[in-house]
Structure formats: C-alpha cells, structure tokens
C-alpha positions as a printed Julia matrix, in Angstrom:
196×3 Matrix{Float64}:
 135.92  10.8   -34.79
 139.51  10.44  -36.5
 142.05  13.1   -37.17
 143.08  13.6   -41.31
 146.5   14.6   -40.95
 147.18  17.51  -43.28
 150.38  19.47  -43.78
 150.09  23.31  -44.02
 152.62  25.79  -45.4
 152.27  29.71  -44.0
 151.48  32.49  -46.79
 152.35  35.94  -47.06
 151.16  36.71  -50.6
 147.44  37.78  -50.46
 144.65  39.13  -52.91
 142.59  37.41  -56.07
 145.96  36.81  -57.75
 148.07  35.16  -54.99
 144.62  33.17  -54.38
 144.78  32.07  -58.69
 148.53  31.19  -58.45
 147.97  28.79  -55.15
 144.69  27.05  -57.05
 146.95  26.75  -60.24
 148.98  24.35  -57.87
 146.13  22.07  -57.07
 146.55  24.23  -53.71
 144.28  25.93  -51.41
 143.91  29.34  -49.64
 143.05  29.29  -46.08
 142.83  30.98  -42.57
 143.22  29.69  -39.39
 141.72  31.37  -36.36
 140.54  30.75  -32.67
 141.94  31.22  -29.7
 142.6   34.83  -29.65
 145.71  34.99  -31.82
 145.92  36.72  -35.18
 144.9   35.01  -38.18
 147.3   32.14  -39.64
 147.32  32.87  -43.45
 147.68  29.23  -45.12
 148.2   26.69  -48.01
 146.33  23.7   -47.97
 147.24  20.96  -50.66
 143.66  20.64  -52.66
 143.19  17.29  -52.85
 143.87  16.35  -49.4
 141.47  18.7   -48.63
 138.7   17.69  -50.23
 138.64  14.25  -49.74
 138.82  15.64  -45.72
 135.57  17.48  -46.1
 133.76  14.63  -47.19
 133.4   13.83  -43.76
 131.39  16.44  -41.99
 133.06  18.16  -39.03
 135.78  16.98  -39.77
 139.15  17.18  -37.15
 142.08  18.2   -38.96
 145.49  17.73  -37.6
 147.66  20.44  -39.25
 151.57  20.19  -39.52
 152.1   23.87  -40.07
 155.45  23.86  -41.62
 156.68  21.26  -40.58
 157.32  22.9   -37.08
 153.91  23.88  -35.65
 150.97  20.9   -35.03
 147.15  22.14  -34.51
 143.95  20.58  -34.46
 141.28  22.63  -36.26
 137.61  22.39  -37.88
 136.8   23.55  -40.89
 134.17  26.72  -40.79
 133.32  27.76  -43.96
 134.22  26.57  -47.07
 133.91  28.13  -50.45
 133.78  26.24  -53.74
 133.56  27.74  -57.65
 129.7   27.57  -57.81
 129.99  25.78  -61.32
 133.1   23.57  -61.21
 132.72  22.69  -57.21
 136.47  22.99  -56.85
 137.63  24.41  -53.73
 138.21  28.26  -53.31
 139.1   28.7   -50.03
 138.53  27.61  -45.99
 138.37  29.07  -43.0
 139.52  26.68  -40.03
 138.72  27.36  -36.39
 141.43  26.24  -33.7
 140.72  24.04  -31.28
 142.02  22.22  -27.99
 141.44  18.74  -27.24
 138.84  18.64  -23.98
 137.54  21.62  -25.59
 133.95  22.26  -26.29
 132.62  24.05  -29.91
 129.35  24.95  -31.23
 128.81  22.71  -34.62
 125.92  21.57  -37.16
 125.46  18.12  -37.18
 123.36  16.15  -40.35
 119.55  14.86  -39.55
 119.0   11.5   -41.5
 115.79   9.78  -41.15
 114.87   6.19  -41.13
 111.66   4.74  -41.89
 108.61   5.21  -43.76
 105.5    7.57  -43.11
 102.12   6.23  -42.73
 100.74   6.0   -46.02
  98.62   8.71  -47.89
 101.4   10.07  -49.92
 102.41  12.83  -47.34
 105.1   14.76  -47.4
 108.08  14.92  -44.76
 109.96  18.34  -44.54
 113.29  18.82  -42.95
 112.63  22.31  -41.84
 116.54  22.27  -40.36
 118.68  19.86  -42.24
 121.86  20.43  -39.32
 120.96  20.37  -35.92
 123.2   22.83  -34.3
 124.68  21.16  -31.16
 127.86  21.53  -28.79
 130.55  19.03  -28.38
 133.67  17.85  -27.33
 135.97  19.27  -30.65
 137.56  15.56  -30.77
 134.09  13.84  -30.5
 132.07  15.51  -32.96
 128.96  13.41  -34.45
 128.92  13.05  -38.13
 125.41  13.27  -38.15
 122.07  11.91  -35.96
 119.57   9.2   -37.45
 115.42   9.73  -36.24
 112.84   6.9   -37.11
 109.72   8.59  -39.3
 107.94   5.38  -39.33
 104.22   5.79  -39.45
 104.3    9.61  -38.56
 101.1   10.71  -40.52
 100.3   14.59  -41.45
 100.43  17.36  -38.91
 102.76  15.14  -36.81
 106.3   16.98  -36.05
 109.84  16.0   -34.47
 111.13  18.84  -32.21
 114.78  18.8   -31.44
 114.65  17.55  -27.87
 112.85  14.43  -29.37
 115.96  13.58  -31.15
 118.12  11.13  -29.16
 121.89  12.72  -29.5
 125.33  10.63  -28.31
 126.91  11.02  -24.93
 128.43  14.08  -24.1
 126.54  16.02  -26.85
 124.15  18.74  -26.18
 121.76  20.66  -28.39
 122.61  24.15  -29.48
 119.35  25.28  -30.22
 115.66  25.74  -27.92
 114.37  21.96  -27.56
 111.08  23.28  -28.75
 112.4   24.03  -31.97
 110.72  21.73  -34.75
 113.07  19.52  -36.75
 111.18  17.64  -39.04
 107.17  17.42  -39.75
 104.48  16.02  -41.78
 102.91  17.81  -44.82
  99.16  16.11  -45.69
  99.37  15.56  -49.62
  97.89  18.53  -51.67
  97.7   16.7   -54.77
  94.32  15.18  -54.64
  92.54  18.14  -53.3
  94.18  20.31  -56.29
  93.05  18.06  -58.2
  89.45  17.85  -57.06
  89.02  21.63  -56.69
  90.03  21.64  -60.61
  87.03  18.95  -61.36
  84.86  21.0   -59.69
  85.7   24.43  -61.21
  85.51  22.77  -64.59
  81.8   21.34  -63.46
  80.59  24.78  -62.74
  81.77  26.61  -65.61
  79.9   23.76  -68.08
C-alpha cells in the first residue's frame, strides 16, 4: 500500500463555528490519536483529503507543521449527509512494523448457478489485522455456481500474507438466498383459484 503525503496544520480554535470557518476554506477538522498521547487537534486541506479516502485504509503520511511527520489511518469519517462533503476525521497513529485492527472490502467474482437466486453480503468488510503499512484494499471470493442455501464463512476466504482475520472463522460472509419470486407468485394463483 502507498503513503498520500498530506500536510497538517495544529488547531486551537474548537466548537461548530471554528469547525464552519475551517470548511469555508475548503479545509478540514480533524483529530489525531493513538499511542497514548493527548489528542492532536488538526487542519486537513479538503481536497487532498478526499481524493485520499478514495482508497480504503488508506496510510497517510502527515507533515504536521511542517516540523512533525506521522503515519496515520483514517477512523471515522463524517460527511454532510446531503452534499457528501467532508465534515470531519478522526485519524489513528500508527508505527511502521506495527499491527492494527481494520475492515477490509469483500468483492465477489463469478456467477451463481442459475435459478435467479439471490447472493447476500451479510458483512460487506471483513474485519482483519495487519501490518499498518500493508493494509489490503479489499479481498476478491469466486461465487461461481454456488446455488441456494450454500454460504462462504470467513475462514473460507483466502486473505494476503501476513494478514489475519479479526473476526471467529465460523462467522458467515456471504450466502445464497433461493428466489422467492416464483413461489409468491404461485401462492397468489392459487389464492385467486380458491376464492373463484
């Protein structure tokens, strides 16, 4: 995984209004945290940012005033719920070597057997621990010809090197839903047929 390079100024104004003035700037709030030290109070420049967190997980080298470097991934990230624009993000601190608890993307590959059934991605991240510098993006599992009742736990799914899963390997991932259209359907002909 590459680093996005990101230069960071330290706040000291805080509260809704500080937060408004920053945004006004194409800037962004932020926090970064880990480690056991106190809570570095940023601002993030808005666009740099966002085009960042288009990669998930991503590592982001900060240049805190020009004085202070850290490596950090982003958290939690809020966005205006109508515009999309970024609010604010929390960033944890890491080290490199150092091992962190992330949720990585499930994409699937293939088709299922046909019948018109259903897949469902009962978790959509698979939470999983890796090295902070090697985080994967995301983890690809074949569907093709699963047919209904059939289920992908997440010790099935085949993760890179040096990455374990976060969660019980029992723990189902994916599975098949048979197609409830036709029965619907036929329960509806028959209801019909009894009320003539």
């Amino acid at each position: 995984m590459s680093e996005v390079k990101i230069s960071a100024e330290t706040r000291s104004e805080f509260g809704k209004g500080a937060a408004r003035r920053i945004r006004r700037e194409d800037k962004v709030p932020g926090v970064l945290y880990g480690h056991g030290s106190d809570p570095l109070h940023l601002t993030l420049p808005g666009h740099e940012l966002l085009l960042a967190l288009r990669t998930p997980n991503v590592l982001i080298a900060l240049d805190i005033d020009g004085k202070t470097n850290e490596l950090a991934i982003p958290k939690s990230v809020q966005r205006d719920p109508i515009k999309g624009f970024l609010e604010h993000v929390d960033l944890q601190l890491v080290q490199r070597g150092e091992t962190v608890s992330v949720e990585i993307y499930v994409q699937t590959e293939g088709e299922l057997a046909p019948g018109g059934n259903l897949l469902e991605h009962v978790l959509n991240a698979l939470p999983v621990e890796a090295e902070a510098t090697h985080i994967p993006e995301s983890v690809t599992v074949s569907v093709q010809g699963l047919e209904a009742g059939a289920s992908i736990l997440a010790k099935d799914i085949p993760l890179p090197a040096g990455t374990k899963l976060g969660v019980d390997g029992d723990t189902v991932v994916l599975q098949v839903l048979a197609a409830q259209a036709e029965e619907s359907e036929g329960e509806g002909a028959e209801g019909e047929g009894a009320e003539a």
